[in-house]
Coordinates of C-alpha atoms and ligand atoms in Angstrom, one line a residue:
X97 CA -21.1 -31.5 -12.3
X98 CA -17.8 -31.2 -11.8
X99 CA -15.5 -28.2 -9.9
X100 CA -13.8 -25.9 -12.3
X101 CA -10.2 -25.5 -11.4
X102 CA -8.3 -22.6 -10.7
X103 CA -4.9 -22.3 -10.2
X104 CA -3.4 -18.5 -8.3
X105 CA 0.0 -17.0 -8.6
X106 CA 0.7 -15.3 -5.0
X107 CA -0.8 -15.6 -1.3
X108 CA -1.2 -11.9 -0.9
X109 CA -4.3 -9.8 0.1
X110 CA -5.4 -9.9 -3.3
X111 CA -4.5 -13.5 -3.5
X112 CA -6.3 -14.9 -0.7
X113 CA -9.6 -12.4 -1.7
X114 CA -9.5 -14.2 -4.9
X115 CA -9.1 -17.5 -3.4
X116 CA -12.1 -16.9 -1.0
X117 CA -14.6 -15.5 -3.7
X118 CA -13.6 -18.3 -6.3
X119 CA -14.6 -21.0 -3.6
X120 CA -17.8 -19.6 -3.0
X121 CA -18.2 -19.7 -6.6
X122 CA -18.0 -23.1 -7.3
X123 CA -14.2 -22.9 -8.3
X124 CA -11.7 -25.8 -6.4
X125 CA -8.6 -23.6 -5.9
X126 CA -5.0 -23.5 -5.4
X127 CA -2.6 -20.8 -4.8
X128 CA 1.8 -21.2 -5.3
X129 CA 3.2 -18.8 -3.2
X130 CA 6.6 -17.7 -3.5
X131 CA 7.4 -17.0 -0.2
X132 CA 7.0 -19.1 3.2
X133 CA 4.3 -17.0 4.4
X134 CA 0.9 -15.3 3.1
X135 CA 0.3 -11.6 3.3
X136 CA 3.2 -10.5 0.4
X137 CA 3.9 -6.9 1.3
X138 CA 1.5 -7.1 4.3
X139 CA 4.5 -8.5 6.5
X140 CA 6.0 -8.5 9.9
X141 CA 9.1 -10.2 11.2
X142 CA 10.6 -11.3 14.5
X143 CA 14.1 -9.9 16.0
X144 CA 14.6 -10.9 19.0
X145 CA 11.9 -10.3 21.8
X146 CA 10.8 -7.5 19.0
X147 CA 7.9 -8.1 16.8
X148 CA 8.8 -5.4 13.4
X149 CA 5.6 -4.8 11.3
X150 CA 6.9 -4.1 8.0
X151 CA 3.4 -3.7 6.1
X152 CA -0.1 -2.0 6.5
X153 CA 0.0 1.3 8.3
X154 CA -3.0 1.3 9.1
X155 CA -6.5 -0.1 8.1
X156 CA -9.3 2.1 5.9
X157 CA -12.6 1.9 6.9
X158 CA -12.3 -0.4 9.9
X159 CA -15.9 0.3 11.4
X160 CA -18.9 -1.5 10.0
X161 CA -21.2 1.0 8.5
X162 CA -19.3 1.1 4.8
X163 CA -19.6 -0.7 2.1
X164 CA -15.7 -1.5 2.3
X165 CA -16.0 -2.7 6.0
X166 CA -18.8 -5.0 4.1
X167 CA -16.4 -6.8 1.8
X168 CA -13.8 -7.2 5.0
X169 CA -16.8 -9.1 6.2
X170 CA -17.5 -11.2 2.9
X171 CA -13.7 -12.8 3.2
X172 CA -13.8 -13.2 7.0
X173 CA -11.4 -10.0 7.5
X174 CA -12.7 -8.4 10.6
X175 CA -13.8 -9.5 14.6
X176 CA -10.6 -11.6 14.9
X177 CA -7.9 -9.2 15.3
X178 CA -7.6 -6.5 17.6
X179 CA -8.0 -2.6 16.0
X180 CA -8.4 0.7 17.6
X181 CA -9.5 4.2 16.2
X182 CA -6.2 6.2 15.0
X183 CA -7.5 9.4 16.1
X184 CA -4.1 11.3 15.1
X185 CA -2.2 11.0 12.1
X186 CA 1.1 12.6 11.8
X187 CA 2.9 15.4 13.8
X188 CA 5.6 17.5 12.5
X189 CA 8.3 18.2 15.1
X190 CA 10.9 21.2 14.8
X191 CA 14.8 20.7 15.2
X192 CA 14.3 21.5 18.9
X193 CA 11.5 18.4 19.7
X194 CA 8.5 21.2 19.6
X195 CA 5.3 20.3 17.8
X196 CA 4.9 22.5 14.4
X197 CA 1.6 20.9 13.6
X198 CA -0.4 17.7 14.0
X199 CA -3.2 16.2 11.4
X200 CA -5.9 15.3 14.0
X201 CA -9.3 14.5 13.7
X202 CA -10.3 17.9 15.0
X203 CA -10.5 20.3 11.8
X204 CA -11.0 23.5 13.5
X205 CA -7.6 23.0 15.4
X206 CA -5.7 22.1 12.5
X207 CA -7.1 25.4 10.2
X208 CA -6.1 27.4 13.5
X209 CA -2.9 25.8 14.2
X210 CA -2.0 26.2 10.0
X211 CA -2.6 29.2 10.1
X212 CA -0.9 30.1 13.4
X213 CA 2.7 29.1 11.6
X214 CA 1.8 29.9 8.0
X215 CA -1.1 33.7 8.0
X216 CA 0.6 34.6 4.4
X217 CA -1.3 31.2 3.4
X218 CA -4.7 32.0 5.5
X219 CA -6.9 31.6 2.9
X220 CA -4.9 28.1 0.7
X221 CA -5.6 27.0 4.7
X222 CA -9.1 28.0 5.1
X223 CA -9.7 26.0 1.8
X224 CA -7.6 23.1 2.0
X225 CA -9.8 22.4 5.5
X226 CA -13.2 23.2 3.7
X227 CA -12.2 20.5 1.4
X228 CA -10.9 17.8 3.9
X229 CA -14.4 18.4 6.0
X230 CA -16.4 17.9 3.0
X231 CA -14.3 15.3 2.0
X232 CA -14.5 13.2 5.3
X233 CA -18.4 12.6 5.0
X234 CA -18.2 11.3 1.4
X235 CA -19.2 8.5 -0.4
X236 CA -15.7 8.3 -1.8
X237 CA -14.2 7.4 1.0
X238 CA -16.0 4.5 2.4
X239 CA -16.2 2.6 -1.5
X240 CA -13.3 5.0 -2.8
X241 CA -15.2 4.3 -6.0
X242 CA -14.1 1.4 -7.0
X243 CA -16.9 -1.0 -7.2
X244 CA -16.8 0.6 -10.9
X245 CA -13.4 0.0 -11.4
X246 CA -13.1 -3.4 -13.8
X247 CA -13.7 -2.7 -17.1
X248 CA -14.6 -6.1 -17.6
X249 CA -18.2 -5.1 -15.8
X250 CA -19.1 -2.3 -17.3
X251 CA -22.3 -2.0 -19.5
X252 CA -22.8 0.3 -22.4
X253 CA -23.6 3.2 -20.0
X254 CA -21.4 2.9 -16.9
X255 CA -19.2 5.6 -18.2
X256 CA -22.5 8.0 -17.9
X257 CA -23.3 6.9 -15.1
X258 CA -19.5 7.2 -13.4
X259 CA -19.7 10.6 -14.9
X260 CA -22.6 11.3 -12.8
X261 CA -21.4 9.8 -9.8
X262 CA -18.1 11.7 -10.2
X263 CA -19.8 14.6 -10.5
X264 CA -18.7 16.2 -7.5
X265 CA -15.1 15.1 -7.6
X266 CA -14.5 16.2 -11.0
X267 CA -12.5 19.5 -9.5
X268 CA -10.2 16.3 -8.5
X269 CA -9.2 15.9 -12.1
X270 CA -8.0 19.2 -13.2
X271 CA -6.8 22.5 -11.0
X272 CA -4.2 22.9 -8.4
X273 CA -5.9 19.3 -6.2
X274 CA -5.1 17.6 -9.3
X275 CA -1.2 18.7 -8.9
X276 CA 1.2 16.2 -7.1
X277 CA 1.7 17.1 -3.3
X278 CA 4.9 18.7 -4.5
X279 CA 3.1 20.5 -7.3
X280 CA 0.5 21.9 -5.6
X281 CA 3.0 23.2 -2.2
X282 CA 5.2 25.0 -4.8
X283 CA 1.8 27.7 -4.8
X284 CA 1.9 28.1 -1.0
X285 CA 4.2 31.2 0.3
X286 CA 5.6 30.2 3.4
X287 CA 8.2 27.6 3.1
X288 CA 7.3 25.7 6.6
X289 CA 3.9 24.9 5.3
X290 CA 5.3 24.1 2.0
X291 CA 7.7 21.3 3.8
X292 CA 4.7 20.2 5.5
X293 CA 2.4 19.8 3.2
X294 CA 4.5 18.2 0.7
X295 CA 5.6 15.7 2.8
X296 CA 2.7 15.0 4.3
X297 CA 2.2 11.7 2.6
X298 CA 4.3 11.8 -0.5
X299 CA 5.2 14.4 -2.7
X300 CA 4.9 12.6 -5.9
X301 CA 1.1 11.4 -4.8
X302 CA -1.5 13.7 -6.5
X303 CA -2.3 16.0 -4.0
X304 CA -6.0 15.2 -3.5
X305 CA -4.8 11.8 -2.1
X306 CA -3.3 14.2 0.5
X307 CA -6.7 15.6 1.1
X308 CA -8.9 12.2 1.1
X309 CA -5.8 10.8 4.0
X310 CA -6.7 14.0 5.9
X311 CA -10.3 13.4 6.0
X312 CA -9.9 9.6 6.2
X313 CA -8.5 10.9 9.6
X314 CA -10.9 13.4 10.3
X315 CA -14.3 11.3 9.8
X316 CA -12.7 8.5 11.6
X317 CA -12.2 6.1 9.1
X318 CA -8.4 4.8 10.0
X319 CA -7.5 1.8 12.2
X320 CA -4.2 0.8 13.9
X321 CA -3.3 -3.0 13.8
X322 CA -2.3 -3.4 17.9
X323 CA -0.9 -6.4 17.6
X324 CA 0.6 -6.4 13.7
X325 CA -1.0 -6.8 10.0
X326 CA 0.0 -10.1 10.6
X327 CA -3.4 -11.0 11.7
X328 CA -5.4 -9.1 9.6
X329 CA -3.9 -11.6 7.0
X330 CA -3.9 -14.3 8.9
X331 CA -8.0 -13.9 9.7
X332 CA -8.2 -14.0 5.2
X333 CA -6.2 -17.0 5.3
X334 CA -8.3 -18.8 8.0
X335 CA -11.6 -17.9 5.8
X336 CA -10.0 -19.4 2.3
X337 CA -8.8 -22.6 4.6
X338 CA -12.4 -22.9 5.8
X339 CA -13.7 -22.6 2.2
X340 CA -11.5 -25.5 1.2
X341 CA -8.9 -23.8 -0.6
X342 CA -5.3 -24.7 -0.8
X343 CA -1.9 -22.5 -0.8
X344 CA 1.1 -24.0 -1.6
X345 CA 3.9 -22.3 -0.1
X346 CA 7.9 -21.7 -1.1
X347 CA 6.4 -22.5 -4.6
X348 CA 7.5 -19.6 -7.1
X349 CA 5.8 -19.7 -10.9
X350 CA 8.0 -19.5 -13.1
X351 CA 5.4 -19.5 -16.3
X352 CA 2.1 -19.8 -17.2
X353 CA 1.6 -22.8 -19.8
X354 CA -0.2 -21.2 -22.6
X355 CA -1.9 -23.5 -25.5
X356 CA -4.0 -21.8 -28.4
X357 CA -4.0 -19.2 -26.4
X358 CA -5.2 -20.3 -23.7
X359 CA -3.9 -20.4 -19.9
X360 CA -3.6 -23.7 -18.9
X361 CA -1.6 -24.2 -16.3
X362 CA 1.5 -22.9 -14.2
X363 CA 5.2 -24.1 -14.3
X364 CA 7.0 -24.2 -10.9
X365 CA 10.6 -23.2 -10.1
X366 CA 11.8 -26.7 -9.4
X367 CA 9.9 -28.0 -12.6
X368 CA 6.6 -29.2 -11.7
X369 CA 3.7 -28.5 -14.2
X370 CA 0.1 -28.2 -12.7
X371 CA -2.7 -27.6 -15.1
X372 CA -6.2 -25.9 -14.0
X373 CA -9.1 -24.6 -15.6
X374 CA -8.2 -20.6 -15.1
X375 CA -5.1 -18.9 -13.9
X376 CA -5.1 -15.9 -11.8
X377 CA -2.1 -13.6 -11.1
X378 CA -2.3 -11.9 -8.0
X379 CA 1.4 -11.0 -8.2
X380 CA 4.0 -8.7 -9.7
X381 CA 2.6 -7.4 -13.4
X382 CA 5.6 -6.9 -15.1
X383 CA 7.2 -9.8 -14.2
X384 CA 3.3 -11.7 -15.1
X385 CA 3.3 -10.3 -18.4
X386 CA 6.7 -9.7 -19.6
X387 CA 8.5 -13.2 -18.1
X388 CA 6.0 -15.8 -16.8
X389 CA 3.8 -14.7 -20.5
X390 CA 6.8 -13.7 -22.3
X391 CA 5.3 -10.6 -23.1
X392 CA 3.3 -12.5 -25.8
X393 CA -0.1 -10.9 -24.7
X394 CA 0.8 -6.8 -24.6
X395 CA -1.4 -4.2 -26.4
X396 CA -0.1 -1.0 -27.0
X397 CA -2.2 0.1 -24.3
X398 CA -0.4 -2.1 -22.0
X399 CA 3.0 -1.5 -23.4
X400 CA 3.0 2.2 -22.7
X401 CA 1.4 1.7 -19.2
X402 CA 4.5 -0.5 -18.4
X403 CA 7.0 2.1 -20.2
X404 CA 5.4 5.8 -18.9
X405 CA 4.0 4.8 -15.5
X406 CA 5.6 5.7 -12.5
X407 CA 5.1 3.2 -9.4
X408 CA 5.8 3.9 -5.2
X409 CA 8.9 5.0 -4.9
X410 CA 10.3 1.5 -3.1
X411 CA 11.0 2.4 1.3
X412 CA 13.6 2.0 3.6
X413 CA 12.6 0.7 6.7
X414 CA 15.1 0.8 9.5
X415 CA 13.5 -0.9 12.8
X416 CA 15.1 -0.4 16.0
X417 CA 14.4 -2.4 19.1
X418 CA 14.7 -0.2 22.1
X419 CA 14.8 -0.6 25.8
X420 CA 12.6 2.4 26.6
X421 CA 9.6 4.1 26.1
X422 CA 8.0 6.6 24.0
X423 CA 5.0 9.0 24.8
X424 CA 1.7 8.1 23.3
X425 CA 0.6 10.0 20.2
X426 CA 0.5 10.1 16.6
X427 CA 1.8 6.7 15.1
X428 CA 3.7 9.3 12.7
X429 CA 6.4 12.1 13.4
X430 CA 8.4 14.0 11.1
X431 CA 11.6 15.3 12.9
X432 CA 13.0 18.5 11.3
X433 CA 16.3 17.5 11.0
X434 CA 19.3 20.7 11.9
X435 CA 20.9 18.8 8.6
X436 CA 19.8 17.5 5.8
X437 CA 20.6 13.7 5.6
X438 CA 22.2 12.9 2.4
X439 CA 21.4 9.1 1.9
X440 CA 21.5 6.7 -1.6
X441 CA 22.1 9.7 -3.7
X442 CA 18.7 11.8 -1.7
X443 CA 18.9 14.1 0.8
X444 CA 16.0 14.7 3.4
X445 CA 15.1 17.7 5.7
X446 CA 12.7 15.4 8.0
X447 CA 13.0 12.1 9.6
X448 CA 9.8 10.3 9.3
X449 CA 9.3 7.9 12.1
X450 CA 6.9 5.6 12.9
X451 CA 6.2 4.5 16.8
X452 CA 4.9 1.4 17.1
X453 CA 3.6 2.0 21.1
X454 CA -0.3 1.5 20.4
X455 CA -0.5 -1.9 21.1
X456 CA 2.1 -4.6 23.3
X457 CA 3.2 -7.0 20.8
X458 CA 5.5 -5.2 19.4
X459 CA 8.2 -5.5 22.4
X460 CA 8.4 -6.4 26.1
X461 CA 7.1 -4.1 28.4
X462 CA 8.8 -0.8 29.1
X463 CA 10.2 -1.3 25.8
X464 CA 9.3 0.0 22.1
X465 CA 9.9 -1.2 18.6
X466 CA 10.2 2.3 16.3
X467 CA 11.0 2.5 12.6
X468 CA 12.2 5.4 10.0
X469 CA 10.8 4.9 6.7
X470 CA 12.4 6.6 3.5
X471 CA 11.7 6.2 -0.1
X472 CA 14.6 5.4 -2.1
X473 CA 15.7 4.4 -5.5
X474 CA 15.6 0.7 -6.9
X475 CA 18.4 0.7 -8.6
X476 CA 21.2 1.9 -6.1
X477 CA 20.1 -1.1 -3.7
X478 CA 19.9 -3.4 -6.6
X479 CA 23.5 -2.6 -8.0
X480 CA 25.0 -2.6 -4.4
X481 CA 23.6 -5.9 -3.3
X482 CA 25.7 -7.2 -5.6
X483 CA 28.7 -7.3 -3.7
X484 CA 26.8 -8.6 -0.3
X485 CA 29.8 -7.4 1.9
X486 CA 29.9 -3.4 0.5
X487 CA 25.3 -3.8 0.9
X488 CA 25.7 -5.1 4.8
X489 CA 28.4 -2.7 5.5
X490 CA 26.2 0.7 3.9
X491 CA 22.8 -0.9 5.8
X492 CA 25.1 -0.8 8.9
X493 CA 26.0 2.5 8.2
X494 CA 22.9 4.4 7.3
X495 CA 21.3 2.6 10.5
X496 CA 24.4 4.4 12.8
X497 CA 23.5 7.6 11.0
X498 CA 19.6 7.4 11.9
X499 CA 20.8 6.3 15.7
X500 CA 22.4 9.7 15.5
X501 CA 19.7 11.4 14.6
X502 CA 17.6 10.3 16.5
X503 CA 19.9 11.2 19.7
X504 CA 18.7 14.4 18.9
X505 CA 15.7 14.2 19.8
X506 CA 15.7 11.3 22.0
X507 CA 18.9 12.2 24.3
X508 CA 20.9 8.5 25.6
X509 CA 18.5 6.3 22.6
X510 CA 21.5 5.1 21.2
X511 CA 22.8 2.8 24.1
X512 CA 19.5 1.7 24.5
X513 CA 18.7 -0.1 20.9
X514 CA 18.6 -3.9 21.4
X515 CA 17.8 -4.4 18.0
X516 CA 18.6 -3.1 14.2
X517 CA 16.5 -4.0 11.1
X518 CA 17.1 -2.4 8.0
X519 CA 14.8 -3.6 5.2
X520 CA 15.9 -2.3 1.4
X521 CA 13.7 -2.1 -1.5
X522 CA 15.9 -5.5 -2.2
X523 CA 14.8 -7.1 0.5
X524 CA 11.1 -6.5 -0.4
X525 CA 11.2 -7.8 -4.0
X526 CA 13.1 -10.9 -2.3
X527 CA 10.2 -11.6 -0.3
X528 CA 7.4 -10.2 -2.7
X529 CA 9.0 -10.3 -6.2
X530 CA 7.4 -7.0 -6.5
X531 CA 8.9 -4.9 -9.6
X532 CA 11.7 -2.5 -8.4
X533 CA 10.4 -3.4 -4.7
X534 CA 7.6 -1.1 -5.1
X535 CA 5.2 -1.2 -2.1
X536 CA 1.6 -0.1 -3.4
X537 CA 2.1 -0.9 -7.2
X538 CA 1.6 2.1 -9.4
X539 CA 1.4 5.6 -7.9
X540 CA -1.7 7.6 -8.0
X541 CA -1.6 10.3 -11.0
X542 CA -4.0 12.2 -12.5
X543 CA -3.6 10.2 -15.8
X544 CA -3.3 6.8 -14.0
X545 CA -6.9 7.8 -11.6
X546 CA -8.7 8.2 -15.0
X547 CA -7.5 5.1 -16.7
X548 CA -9.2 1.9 -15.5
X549 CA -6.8 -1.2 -15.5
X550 CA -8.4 -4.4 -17.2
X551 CA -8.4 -7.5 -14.8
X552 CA -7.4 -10.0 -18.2
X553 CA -4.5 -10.0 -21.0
X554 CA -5.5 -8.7 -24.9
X555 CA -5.8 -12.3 -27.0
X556 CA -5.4 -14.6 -24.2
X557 CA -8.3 -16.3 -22.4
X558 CA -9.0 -17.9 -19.0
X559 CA -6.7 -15.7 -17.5
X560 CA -7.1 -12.7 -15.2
X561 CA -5.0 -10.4 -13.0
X562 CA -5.9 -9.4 -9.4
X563 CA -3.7 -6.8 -7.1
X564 CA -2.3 -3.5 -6.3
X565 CA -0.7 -3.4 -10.1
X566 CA -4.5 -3.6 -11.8
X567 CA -5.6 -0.6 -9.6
X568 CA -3.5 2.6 -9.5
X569 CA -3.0 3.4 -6.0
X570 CA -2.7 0.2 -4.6
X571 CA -3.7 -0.6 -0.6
X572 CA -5.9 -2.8 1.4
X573 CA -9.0 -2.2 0.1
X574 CA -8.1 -1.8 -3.7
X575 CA -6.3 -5.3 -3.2
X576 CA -9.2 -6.8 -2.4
X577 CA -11.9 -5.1 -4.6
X578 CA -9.5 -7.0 -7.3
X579 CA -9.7 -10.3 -6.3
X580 CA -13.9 -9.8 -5.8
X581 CA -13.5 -8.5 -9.3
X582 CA -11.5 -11.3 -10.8
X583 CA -14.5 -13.9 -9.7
X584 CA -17.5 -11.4 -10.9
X585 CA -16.1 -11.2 -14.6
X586 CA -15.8 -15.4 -14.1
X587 CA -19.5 -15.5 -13.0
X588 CA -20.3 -13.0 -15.3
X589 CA -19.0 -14.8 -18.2
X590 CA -20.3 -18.5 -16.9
X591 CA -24.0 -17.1 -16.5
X592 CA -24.0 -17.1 -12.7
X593 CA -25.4 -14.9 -9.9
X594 CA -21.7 -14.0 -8.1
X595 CA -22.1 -15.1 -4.6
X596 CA -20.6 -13.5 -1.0
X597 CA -20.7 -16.6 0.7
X598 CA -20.7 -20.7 0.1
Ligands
FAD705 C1 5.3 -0.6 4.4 C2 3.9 -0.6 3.7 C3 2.9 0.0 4.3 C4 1.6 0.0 3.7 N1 0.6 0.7 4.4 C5 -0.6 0.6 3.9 C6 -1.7 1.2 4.6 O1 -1.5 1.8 5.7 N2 -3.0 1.1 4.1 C7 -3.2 0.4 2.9 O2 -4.4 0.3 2.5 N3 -2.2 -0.1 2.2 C8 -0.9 -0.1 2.7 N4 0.1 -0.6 2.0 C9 -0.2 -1.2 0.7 C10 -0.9 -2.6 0.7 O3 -0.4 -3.3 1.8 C11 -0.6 -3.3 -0.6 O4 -1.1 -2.5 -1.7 C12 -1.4 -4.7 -0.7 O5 -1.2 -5.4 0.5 C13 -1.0 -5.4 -1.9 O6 -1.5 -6.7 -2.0 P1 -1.3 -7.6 -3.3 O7 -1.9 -8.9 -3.0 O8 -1.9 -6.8 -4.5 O9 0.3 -7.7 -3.6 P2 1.5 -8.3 -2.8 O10 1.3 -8.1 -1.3 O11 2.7 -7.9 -3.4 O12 1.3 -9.9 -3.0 C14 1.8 -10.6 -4.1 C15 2.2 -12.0 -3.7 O13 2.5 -12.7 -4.9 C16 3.7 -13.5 -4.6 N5 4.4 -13.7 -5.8 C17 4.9 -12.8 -6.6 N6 5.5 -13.4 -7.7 C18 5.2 -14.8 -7.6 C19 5.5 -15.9 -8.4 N7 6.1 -15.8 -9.5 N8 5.1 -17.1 -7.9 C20 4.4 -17.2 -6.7 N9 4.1 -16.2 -6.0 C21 4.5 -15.0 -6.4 C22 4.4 -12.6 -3.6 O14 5.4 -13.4 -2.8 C23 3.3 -12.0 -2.8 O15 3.0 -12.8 -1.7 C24 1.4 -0.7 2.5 C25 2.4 -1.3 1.9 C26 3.7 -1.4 2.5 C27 4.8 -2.1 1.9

């Protein structure tokens, strides 16, 4: 018998987990990638002798031992790139360079060292740290649930059942952990730990995300890429290649071909047609549903998802190539700033910066490659890269304002950068096409946690939809649940036992 074929729109982490699982499903597959490389937001760059990591942070659940580390295994993602144990997570750092507080994996020092600059907030502390240690030996964090998460395949009593599960995180949903970071800070008295906490990941991410990054710390769960995400990708890409699948690269899709309802087939940018059995996106949703399906195949469901829901605030990342070196510590400090910075219509109290000294590709020795990171707004970015001249001349400038902030804290840094990199939320969808540049899809709410995402489109068969914009939330893991999710509905639906390997 004959190979179905399947045909994927993008070459990112959810991509190329598709790719792999439909190939050890029988499936003959091909993905069109719009950009020259695989990975999509996973990315890092070259300037120079400098090697900028513009994607994954860092890697959840990087130790075997956990069912997530499993599915890593299942596409080939693990043993061929080199990972170490991120033992600290962020520190804050006053205006004068002195350490306010830093999330380590050693609970009893943080609760001491909260408390120490914030004893009006003892007992907020006391719980906040009860949580996070609970938290850290949880099931939740090693499957973060979401071997549930396809509605697709779930059977008439998985709700029950998820209810069950849930049981314990059920305080999640409702109460002050429910409230965004910035929601639940506004109940803490002393405004230092109120900075802190809110800007400890985000302030618009429901606050127990906060809590489960804390304790993802704490039980040891977070991995640092030493020599760039780049090979984290490239170890998926190597797997799907040794499958026998196929990406097509520079090849952006500009519809999916559509008869009686049913996908067929993908046109290309320069005009090409190519027809297979079932189409996957594992790229952009809005631009999936609303232009390459011309928004033929939208419930009301759907509609209001795409209207109401809020994604990641799209980043700024200004990389800096500099001929010096930093001391080893957290990959993460927040600089109290002595003034606010007042950038694209925001104006910021810390600096957050991200070191990249953990491993030596990043820059020659004695030298460092760092980065500050700021969310931004779409839409000032967007309308200013229309004139290209007035977009290279305010990048230029808001990099010369970091450099002098930075001097602050890192006296003589300024004749020692090599290098400038400023990445906008435009230069992200250029690369990734993703919808306002967002980096992780749709942020993590308490209505978007408790609404499961379907993986296919109302009315229209043999297609399905893989990625960070089918789970709220977004990340490594989630990204690739989607793709193993994708191929269990097909082998659901075609009768067959799924399969983990050829
Ligand atoms: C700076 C940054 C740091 C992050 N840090 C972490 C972290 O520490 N831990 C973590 O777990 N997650 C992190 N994430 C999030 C995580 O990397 C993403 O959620 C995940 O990689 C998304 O994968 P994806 O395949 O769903 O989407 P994408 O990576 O967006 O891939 C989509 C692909 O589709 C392609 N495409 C789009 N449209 C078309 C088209 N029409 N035709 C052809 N191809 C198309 C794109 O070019 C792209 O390659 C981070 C993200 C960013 C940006």
């Amino acid at each position: 018998m004959s190979k179905k074929s399947m045909i994927i729109i993008g070459a990112g982490l959810a991509g190329l987990s598709t790719g792999c699982y439909a190939q050890m499903n029988g499936y003959e597959i091909k993905i069109f990638e719009h950009h020259s490389v695989a990975g999509g937001v996973a990315a890092v760059w070259k300037r120079g002798d400098y090697l900028i990591d513009g994607g994954i942070h860092f890697l959840i659940c990087h130790k075997p031992g956990t069912p997530i580390y499993d599915v890593y295994s299942e596409i080939g993602a693990v043993g061929s790139y080199e990972i170490e144990d991120m033992n600290s997570y962020l520190r804050f750092v006053d205006e004068n360079g002195s350490t306010i507080v830093e999330f380590t994996t050693d609970l009893e020092k943080l609760e001491r060292d909260l408390i120490a600059i914030a004893p009006d907030d003892a007992d907020d502390i006391r719980k906040l740290i009860k949580e996070v240690d609970w938290m850290k030996d949880s099931p939740l964090l090693t499957d973060l649930g979401m071997s549930i998460s396809s509605p697709e395949l779930r059977g008439r009593f998985d709700g029950v059942k998820d209810m069950w599960n849930m049981r314990s995180f059920m305080k999640y949903f409702t109460g002050r952990f429910s409230k965004s970071a910035a929601g639940y800070s506004e109940g803490l008295k002393t405004p230092i730990l109120r900075t802190v906490i809110k800007n400890a990941f985000s302030p618009d991410i429901a606050f127990w995300f906060v809590i489960m990054i804390l304790a993802t710390v704490a039980g040891g769960h977070l991995g640092l890429f030493k020599k760039g995400c780049h090979e984290f990708v490239q170890s998926i890409v190597d797997k799907y290649e040794s499958l026998g699948g196929q990406i097509k690269y520079s090849s952006t899709v500009e519809k999916v071909i559509v008869e009686d309802n049913i996908a067929v087939g993908v046109v290309l940018a320069d005009g090409t047609e190519h027809r297979a059995d079932v189409v996957v996106s594992a790229a952009d949703g809005r631009s999936t549903i609303f232009d390459l399906l011309e928004g033929k195949y939208v419930d009301n469901k759907t509609q209001k998802r795409y209207d109401t829901w809020k994604p990641f605030d799209p980043i700024l990342i200004a990389s800096f190539g500099v001929n010096r070196e930093f001391e080893k510590g957290p990959p993460f400090i927040a600089l109290t700033l002595k003034k606010p910075l007042e950038y694209a219509g925001r104006s910021i109290s810390f600096l957050p910066l991200r070191i990249l000294n953990y491993g030596d590709a990043f820059a020659p020795e004695g030298k460092s490659v760092i980065q500050v990171m700021l969310e931004t707004d779409w839409e000032y970015w967007y309308d200013l890269r229309q004139n290209h001249d007035d977009y290279k001349t305010v990048k230029k400038q808001f990099a010369e304002e970091i450099v002098k902030r930075l001097e602050d804290f890192y006296p003589g840094i300024t004749s020692q950068i090599e290098v400038t990199d400023v990445a906008t939320p435009y230069t992200s969808w250029r690369y990734t096409l993703n919808d306002k540049g967002s980096p992780m899809g749709w942020l993590l709410t308490r209505k978007t946690l408790t609404e499961l995402v379907p993986r296919t489109l109302p009315g229209l068969e043999n297609f399905y939809m893989a990625g960070h914009w089918v789970l709220p939330g977004g990340g490594v893991p989630g990204s690739i649940y989607t793709g193993r999710n994708v191929v269990q509905i097909l082998c659901k639906r075609d009768g067959k036992e799924f399969k983990t390997k050829l």
